[in-house]
Tab-separated table of C-alpha atoms and ligand atoms in Angstrom:
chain	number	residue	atom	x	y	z
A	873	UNK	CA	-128.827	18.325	-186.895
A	874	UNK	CA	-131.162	21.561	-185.916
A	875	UNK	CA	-131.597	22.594	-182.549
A	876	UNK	CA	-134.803	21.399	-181.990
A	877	UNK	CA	-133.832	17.760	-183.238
A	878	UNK	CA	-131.035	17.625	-180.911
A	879	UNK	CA	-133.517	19.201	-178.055
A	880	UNK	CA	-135.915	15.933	-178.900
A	881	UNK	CA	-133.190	13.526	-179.089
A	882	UNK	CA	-132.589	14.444	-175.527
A	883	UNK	CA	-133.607	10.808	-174.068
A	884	UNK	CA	-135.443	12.346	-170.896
A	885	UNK	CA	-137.591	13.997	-173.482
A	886	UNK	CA	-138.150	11.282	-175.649
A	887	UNK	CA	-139.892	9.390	-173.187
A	888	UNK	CA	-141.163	12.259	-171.259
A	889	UNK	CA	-144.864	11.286	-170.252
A	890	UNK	CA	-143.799	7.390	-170.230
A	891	UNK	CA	-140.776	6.932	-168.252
A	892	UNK	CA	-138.055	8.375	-166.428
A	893	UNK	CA	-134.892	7.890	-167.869
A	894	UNK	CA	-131.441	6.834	-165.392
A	895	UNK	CA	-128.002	6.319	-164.953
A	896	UNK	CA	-125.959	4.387	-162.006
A	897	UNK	CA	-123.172	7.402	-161.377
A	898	UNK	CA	-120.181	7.172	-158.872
A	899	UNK	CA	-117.981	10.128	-157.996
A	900	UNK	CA	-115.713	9.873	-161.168
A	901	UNK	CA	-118.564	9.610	-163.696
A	902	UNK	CA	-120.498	12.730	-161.611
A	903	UNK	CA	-117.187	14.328	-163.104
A	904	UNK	CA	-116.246	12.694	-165.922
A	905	UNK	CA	-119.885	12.412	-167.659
A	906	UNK	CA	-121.764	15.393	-165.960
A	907	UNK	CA	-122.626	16.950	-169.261
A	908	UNK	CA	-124.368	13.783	-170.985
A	909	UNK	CA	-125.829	12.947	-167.624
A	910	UNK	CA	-127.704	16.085	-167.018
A	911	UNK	CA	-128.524	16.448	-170.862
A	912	UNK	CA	-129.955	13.025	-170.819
A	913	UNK	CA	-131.352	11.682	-167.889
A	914	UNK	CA	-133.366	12.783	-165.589
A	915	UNK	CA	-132.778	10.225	-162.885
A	916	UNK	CA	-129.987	9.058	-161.352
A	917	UNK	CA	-128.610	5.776	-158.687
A	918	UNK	CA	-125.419	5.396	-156.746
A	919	UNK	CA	-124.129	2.398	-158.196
A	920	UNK	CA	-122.164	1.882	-154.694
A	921	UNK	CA	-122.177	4.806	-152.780
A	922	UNK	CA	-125.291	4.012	-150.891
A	923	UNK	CA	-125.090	0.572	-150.091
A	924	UNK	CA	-124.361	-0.724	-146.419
A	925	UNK	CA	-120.382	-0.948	-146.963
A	926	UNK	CA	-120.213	2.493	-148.216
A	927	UNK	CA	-122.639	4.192	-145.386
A	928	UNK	CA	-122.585	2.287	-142.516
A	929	UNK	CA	-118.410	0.421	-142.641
A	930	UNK	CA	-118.645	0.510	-138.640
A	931	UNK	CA	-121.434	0.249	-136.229
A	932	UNK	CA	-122.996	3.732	-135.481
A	933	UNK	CA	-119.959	5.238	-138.148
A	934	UNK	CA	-122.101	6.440	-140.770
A	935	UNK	CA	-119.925	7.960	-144.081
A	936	UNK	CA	-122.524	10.171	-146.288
A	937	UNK	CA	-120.235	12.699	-148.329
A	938	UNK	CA	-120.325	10.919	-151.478
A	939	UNK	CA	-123.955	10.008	-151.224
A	940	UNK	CA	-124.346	13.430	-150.496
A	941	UNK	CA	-122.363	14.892	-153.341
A	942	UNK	CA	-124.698	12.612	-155.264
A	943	UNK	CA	-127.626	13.983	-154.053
A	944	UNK	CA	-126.356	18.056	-154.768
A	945	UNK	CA	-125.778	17.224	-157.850
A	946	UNK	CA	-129.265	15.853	-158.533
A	947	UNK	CA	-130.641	18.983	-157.019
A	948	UNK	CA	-128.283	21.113	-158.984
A	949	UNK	CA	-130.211	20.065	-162.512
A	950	UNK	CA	-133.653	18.677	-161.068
A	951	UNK	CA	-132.990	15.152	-161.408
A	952	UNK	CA	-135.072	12.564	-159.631
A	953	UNK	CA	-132.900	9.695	-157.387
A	954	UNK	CA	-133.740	6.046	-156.840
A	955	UNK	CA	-131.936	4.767	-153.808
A	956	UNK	CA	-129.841	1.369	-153.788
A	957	UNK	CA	-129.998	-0.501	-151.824
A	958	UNK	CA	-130.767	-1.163	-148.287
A	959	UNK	CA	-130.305	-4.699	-147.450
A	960	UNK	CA	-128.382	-7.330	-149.745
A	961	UNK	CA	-125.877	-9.908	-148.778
A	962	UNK	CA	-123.233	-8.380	-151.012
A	963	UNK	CA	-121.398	-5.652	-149.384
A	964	UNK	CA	-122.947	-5.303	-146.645
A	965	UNK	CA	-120.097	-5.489	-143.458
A	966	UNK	CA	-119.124	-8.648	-141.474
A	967	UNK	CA	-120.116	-6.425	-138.345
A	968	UNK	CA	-123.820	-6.180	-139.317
A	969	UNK	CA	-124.146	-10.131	-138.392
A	970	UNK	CA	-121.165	-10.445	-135.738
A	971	UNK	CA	-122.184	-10.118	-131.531
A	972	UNK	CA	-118.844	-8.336	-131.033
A	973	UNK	CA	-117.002	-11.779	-129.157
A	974	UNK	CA	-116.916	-13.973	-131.947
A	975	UNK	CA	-120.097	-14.991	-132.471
A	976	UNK	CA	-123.057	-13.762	-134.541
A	977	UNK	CA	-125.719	-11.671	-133.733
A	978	UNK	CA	-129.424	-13.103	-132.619
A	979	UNK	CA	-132.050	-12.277	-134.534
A	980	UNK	CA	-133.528	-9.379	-132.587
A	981	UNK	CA	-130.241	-7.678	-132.515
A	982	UNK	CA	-130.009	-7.822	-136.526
A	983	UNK	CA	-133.530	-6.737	-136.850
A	984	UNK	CA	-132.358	-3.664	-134.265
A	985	UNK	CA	-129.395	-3.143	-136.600
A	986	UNK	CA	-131.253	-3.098	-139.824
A	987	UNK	CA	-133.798	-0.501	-138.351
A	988	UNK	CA	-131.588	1.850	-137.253
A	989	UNK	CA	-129.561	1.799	-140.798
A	990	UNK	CA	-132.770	2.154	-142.756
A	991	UNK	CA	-133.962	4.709	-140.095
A	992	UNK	CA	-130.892	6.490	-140.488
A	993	UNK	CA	-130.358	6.376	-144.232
A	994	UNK	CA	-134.018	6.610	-145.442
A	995	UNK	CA	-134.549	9.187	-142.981
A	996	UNK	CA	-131.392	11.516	-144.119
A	997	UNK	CA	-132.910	11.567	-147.605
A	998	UNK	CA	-136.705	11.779	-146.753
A	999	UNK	CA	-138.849	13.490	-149.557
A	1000	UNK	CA	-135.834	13.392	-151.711
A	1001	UNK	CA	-135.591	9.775	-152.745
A	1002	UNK	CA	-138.523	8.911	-155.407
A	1003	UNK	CA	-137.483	5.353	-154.851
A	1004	UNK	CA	-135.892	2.606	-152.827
A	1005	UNK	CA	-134.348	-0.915	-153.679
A	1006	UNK	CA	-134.989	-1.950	-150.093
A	1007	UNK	CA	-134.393	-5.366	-150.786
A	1008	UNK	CA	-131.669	-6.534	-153.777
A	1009	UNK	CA	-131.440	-10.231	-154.927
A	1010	UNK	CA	-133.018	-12.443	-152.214
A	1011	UNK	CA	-134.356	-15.177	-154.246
A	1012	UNK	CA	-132.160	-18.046	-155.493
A	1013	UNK	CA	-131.754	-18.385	-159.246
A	1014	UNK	CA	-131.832	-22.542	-159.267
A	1015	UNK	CA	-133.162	-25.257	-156.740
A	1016	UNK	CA	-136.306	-25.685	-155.196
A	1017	UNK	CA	-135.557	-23.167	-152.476
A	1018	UNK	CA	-137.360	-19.626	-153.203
A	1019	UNK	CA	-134.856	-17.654	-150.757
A	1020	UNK	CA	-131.135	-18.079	-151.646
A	1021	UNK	CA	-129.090	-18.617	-148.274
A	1022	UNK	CA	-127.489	-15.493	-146.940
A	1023	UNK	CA	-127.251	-14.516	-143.289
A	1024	UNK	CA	-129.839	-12.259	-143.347
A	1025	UNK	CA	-131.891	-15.384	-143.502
A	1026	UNK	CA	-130.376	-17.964	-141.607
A	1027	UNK	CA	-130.092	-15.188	-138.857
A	1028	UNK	CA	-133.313	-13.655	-138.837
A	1029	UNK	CA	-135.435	-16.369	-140.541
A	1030	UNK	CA	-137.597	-15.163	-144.191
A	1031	UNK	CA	-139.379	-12.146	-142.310
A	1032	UNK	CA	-136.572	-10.457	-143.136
A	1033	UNK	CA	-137.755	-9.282	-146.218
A	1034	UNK	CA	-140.914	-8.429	-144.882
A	1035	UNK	CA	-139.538	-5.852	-141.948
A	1036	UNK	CA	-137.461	-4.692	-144.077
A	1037	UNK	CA	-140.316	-3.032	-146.061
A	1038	UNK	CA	-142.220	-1.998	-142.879
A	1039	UNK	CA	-138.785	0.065	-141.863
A	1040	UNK	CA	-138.200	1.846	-144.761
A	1041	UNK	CA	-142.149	2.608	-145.323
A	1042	UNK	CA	-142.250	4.185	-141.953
A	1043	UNK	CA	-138.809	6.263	-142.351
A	1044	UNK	CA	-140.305	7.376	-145.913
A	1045	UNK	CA	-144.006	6.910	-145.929
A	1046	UNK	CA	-143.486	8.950	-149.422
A	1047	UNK	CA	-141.038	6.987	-150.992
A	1048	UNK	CA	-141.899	3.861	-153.848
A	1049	UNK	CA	-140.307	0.754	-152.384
A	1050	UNK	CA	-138.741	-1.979	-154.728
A	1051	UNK	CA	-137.730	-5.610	-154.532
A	1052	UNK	CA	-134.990	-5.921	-157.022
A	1053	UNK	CA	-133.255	-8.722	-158.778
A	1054	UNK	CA	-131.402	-10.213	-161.334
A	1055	UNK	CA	-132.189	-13.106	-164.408
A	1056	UNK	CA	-136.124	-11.637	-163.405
A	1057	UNK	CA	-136.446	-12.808	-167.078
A	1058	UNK	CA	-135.596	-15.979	-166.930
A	1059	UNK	CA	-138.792	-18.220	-166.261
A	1060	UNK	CA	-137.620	-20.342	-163.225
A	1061	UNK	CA	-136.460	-17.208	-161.719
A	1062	UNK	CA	-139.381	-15.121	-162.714
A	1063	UNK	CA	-142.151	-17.701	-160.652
A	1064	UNK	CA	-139.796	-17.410	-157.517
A	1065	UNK	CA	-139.415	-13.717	-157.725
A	1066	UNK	CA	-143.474	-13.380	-158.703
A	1067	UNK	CA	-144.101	-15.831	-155.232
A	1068	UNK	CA	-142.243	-13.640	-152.866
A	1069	UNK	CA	-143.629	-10.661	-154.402
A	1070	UNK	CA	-147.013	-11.796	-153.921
A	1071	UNK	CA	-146.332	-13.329	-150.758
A	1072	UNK	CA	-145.420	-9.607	-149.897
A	1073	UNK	CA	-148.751	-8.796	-151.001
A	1074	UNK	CA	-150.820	-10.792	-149.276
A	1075	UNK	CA	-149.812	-10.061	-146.137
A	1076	UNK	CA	-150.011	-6.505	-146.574
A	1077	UNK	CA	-146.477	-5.537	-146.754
A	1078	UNK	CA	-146.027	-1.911	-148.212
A	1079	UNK	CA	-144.727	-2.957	-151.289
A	1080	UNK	CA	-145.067	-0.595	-154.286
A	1081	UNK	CA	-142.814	-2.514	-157.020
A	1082	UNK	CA	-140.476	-4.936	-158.557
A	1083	UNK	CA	-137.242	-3.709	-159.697
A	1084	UNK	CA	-136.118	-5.850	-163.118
A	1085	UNK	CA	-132.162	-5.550	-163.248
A	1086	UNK	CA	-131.739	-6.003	-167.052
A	1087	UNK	CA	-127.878	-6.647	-167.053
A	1088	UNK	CA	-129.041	-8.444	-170.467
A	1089	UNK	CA	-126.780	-8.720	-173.463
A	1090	UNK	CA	-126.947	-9.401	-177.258
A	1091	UNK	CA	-128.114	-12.627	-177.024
A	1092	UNK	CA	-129.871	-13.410	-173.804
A	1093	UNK	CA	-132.768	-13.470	-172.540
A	1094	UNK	CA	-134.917	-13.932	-174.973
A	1095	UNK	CA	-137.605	-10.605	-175.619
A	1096	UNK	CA	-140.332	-12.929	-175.331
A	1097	UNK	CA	-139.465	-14.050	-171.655
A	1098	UNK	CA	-138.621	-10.510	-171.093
A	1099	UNK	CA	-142.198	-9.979	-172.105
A	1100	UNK	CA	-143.731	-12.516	-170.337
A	1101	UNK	CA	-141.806	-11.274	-166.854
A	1102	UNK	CA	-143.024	-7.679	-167.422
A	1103	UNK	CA	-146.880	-9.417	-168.251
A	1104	UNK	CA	-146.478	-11.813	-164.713
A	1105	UNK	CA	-145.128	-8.841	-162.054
A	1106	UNK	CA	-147.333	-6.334	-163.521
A	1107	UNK	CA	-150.468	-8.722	-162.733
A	1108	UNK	CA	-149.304	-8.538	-159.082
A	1109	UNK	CA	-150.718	-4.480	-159.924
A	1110	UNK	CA	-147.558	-2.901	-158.961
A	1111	UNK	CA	-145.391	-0.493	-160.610
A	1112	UNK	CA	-142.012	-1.858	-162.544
A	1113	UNK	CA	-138.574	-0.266	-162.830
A	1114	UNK	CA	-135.993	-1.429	-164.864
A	1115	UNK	CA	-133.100	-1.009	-162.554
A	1116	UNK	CA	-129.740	-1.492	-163.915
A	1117	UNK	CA	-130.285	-1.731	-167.604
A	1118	UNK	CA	-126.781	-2.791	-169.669
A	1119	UNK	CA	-126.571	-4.837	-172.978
A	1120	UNK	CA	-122.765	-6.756	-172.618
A	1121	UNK	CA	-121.885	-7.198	-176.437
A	1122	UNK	CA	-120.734	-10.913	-175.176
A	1123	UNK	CA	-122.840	-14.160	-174.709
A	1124	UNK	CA	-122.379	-15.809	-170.809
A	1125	UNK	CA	-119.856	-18.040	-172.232
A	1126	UNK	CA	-117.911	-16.014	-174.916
A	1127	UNK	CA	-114.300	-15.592	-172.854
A	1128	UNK	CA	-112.107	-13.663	-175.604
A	1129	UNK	CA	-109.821	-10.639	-174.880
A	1130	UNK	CA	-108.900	-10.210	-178.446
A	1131	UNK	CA	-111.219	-7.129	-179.457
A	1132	UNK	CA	-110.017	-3.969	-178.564
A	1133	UNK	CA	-113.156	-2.103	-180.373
A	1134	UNK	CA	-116.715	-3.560	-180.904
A	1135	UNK	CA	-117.490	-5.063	-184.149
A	1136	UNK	CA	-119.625	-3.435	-186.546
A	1137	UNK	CA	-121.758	-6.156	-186.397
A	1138	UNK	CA	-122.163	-6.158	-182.473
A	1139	UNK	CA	-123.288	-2.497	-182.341
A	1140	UNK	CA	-125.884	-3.633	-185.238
A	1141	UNK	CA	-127.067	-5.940	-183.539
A	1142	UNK	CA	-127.216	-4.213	-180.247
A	1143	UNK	CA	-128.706	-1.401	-181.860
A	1144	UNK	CA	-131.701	-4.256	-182.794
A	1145	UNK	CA	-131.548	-5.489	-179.331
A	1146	UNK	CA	-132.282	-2.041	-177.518
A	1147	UNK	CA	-134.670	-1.262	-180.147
A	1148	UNK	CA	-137.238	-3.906	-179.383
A	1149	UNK	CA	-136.242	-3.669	-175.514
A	1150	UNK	CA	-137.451	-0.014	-175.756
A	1151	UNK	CA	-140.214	-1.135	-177.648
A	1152	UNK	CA	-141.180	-3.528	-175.190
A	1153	UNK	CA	-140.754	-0.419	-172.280
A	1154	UNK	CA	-142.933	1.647	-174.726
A	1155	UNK	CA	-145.826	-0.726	-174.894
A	1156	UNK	CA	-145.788	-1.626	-171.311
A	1157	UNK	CA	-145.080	2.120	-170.022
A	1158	UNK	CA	-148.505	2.188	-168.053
A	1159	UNK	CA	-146.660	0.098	-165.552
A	1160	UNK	CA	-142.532	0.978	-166.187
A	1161	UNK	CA	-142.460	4.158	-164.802
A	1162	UNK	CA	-138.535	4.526	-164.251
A	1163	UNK	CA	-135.982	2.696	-166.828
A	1164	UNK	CA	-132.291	3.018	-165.375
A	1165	UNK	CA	-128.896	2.146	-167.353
A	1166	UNK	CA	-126.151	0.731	-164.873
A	1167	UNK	CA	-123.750	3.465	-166.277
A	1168	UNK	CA	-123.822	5.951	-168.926
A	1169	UNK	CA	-121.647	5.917	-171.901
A	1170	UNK	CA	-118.835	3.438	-172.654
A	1171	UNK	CA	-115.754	4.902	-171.067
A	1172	UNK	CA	-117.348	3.687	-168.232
A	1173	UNK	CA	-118.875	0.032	-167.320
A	1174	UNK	CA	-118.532	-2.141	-164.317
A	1175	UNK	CA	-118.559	-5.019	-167.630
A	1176	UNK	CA	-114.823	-3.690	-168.241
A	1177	UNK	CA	-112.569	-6.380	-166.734
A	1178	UNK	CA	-115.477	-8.289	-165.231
A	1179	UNK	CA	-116.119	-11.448	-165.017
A	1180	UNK	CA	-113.068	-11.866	-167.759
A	1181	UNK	CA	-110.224	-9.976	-167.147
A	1182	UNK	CA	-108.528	-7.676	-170.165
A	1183	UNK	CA	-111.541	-7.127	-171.810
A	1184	UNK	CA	-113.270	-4.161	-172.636
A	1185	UNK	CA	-117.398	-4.389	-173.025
A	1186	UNK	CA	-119.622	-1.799	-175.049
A	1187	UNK	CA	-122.933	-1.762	-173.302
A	1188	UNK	CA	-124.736	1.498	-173.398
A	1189	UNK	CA	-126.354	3.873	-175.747
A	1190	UNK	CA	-123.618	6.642	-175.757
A	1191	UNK	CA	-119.709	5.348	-177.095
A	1192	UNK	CA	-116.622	6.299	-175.083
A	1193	UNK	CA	-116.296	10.168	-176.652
A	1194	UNK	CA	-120.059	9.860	-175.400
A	1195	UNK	CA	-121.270	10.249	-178.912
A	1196	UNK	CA	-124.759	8.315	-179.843
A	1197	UNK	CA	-123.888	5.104	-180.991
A	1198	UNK	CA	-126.420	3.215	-183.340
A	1199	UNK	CA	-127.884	1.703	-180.447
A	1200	UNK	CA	-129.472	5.410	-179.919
A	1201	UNK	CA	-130.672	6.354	-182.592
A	1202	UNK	CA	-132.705	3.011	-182.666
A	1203	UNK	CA	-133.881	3.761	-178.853
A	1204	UNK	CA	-134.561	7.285	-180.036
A	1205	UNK	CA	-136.472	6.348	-183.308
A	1206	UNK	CA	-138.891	4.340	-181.889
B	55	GLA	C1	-125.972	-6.153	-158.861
B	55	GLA	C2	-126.261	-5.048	-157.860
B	55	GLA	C3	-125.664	-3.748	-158.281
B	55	GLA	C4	-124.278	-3.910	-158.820
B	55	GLA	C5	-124.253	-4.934	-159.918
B	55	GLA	C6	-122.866	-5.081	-160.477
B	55	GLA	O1	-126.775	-6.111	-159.953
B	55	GLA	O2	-127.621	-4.844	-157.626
B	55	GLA	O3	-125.632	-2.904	-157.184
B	55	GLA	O4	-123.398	-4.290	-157.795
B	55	GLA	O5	-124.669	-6.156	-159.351
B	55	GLA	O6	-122.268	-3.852	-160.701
């Protein structure tokens, strides 16, 4: 291939002008992937490193050198970084919601808790942070409920969401702020998400943009209800990230451990899959301004072991020696 082919097959500049291009990183792949990621991307998210467990594991006992390191090394090559996340249910500490005597925390003190970790956190990284998921998978994926239960809401009551926003927009009045979440696609889900969202909206909440996870794989969801999702939050006339892009190479429901290297077949046809997901990003890139995979290359994927133990998953663009895989060239091609 001739230098400048190689130069354009860079995928920051392949979409230069549409999209930023990301990868989740955590301190091994900042080592082990540091070429590709800098040749690549031009954006980059702590897949753990900044979330409450990781920053804040005591009250007041705030742990920042790995964020940190992070953050150097976006500096280092001029890469943008989206933050993630500031308040979730998942790994967040038991402290946050305990009084200290065995009880849990009133409402005002959790509000006074979150404020001080988003003042804290947003505020260490002010000006550097392009974007924040300041609040990660609050809606519930089945039932009639909108908001799944968590103590964040039975604590503090649905405002939650709503302060949390008015925080992080005061400790960054620079920074885009995202609600992100997971099966956005899927049409139940998508109404709830689209209803809090505009709820968000209406009562002036600075809100900038919805965050689409995309842990999507070769046979779910559908493109057309990834269409219609982008169509339905995009009418709410904010911006749209895809957050934490991955393509698993097995369907929900497939449990075998017997492959110890992807079909040829499965890289074809998740070489068709990205193809018409980056065609989708493509068409809609007026509003997806930032498209982020939840890893890198293949030596690497939180889909390894998870949710079925001994088994390997393929999910990315770049293959384990982080050589293009089809899937690339068919992102690249257009
Ligand atoms: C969710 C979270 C991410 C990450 C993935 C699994 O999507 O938003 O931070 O934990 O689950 O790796």
């Amino acid at each position: 291939m001739s230098q400048s082919v190689q130069e354009l097959a860079k995928l920051k500049n392949v979409f230069q002008g549409q999209f930023l291009v990301g990868a989740a990183v955590n301190p091994r792949t900042l080592v082990d992937q540091r070429d590709l990621l800098r040749e690549h991307f031009n954006s980059v998210t702590a897949e753990n490193e900044m979330k409450f467990e990781r920053l804040q594991p005591e009250e007041g006992r705030y742990t920042f050198e790995h964020a940190d390191r992070m953050m150097d090394f976006a500096k280092e090559y001029g890469i943008g970084v989206r933050g993630h996340t500031l308040v979730w249910h998942n790994q967040t500490p038991a402290w946050v919601f305990e009084d200290g005597s065995g009880g849990t925390i009133d409402r005002e003190g959790l509000l006074a808790r979150m404020k001080s970790h988003i003042d804290t956190v947003v505020g260490r990284y002010k000006g550097e942070i392009y974007a924040w998921d300041v609040v990660n998978e609050a809606v519930a994926d089945s039932g009639p409920e909108v908001l799944r239960e968590s103590p964040w809401l039975s604590i503090a009551g649905e405002d939650f969401i709503a302060r949390a926003f008015e925080y992080a927009h005061a400790a960054d009045p620079g920074a885009l702020l995202f609600y992100n979440d997971y099966n956005e696609s899927v049409p139940e889900k998508r109404e709830k998400i689209y209803t809090l969202v505009k709820s968000l909206l209406d009562r002036d909440v600075p809100i900038h943009g919805v965050g689409l996870q995309a842990h999507w794989s070769l046979f779910h969801p559908d493109t057309d209800d990834i269409r219609r999702a982008i169509e339905r939050y995009a009418s709410l006339g904010l911006k749209l990230h895809i957050t934490e892009l991955d393509v698993s190479v097995f369907a929900h429901d497939d449990k075998r451990t017997d492959l110890k290297e992807p079909s040829a077949e499965m890289m074809e046809r998740q070489a068709e899959r990205y193809g018409e997901f980056f065609g989708l990003f493509r068409e809609y890139s007026e509003y997806i301004t930032s498209v982020t995979f939840w890893g890198a290359a293949d030596d690497y994927t939180w889909l390894d072991y998870f949710p079925v133990r001994s088994r390997k998953n393929w999910p990315f663009l770049f293959d384990a020696a982080h050589q293009p895989k089809p899937s690339f060239w068919k992102v690249v091609q257009g």
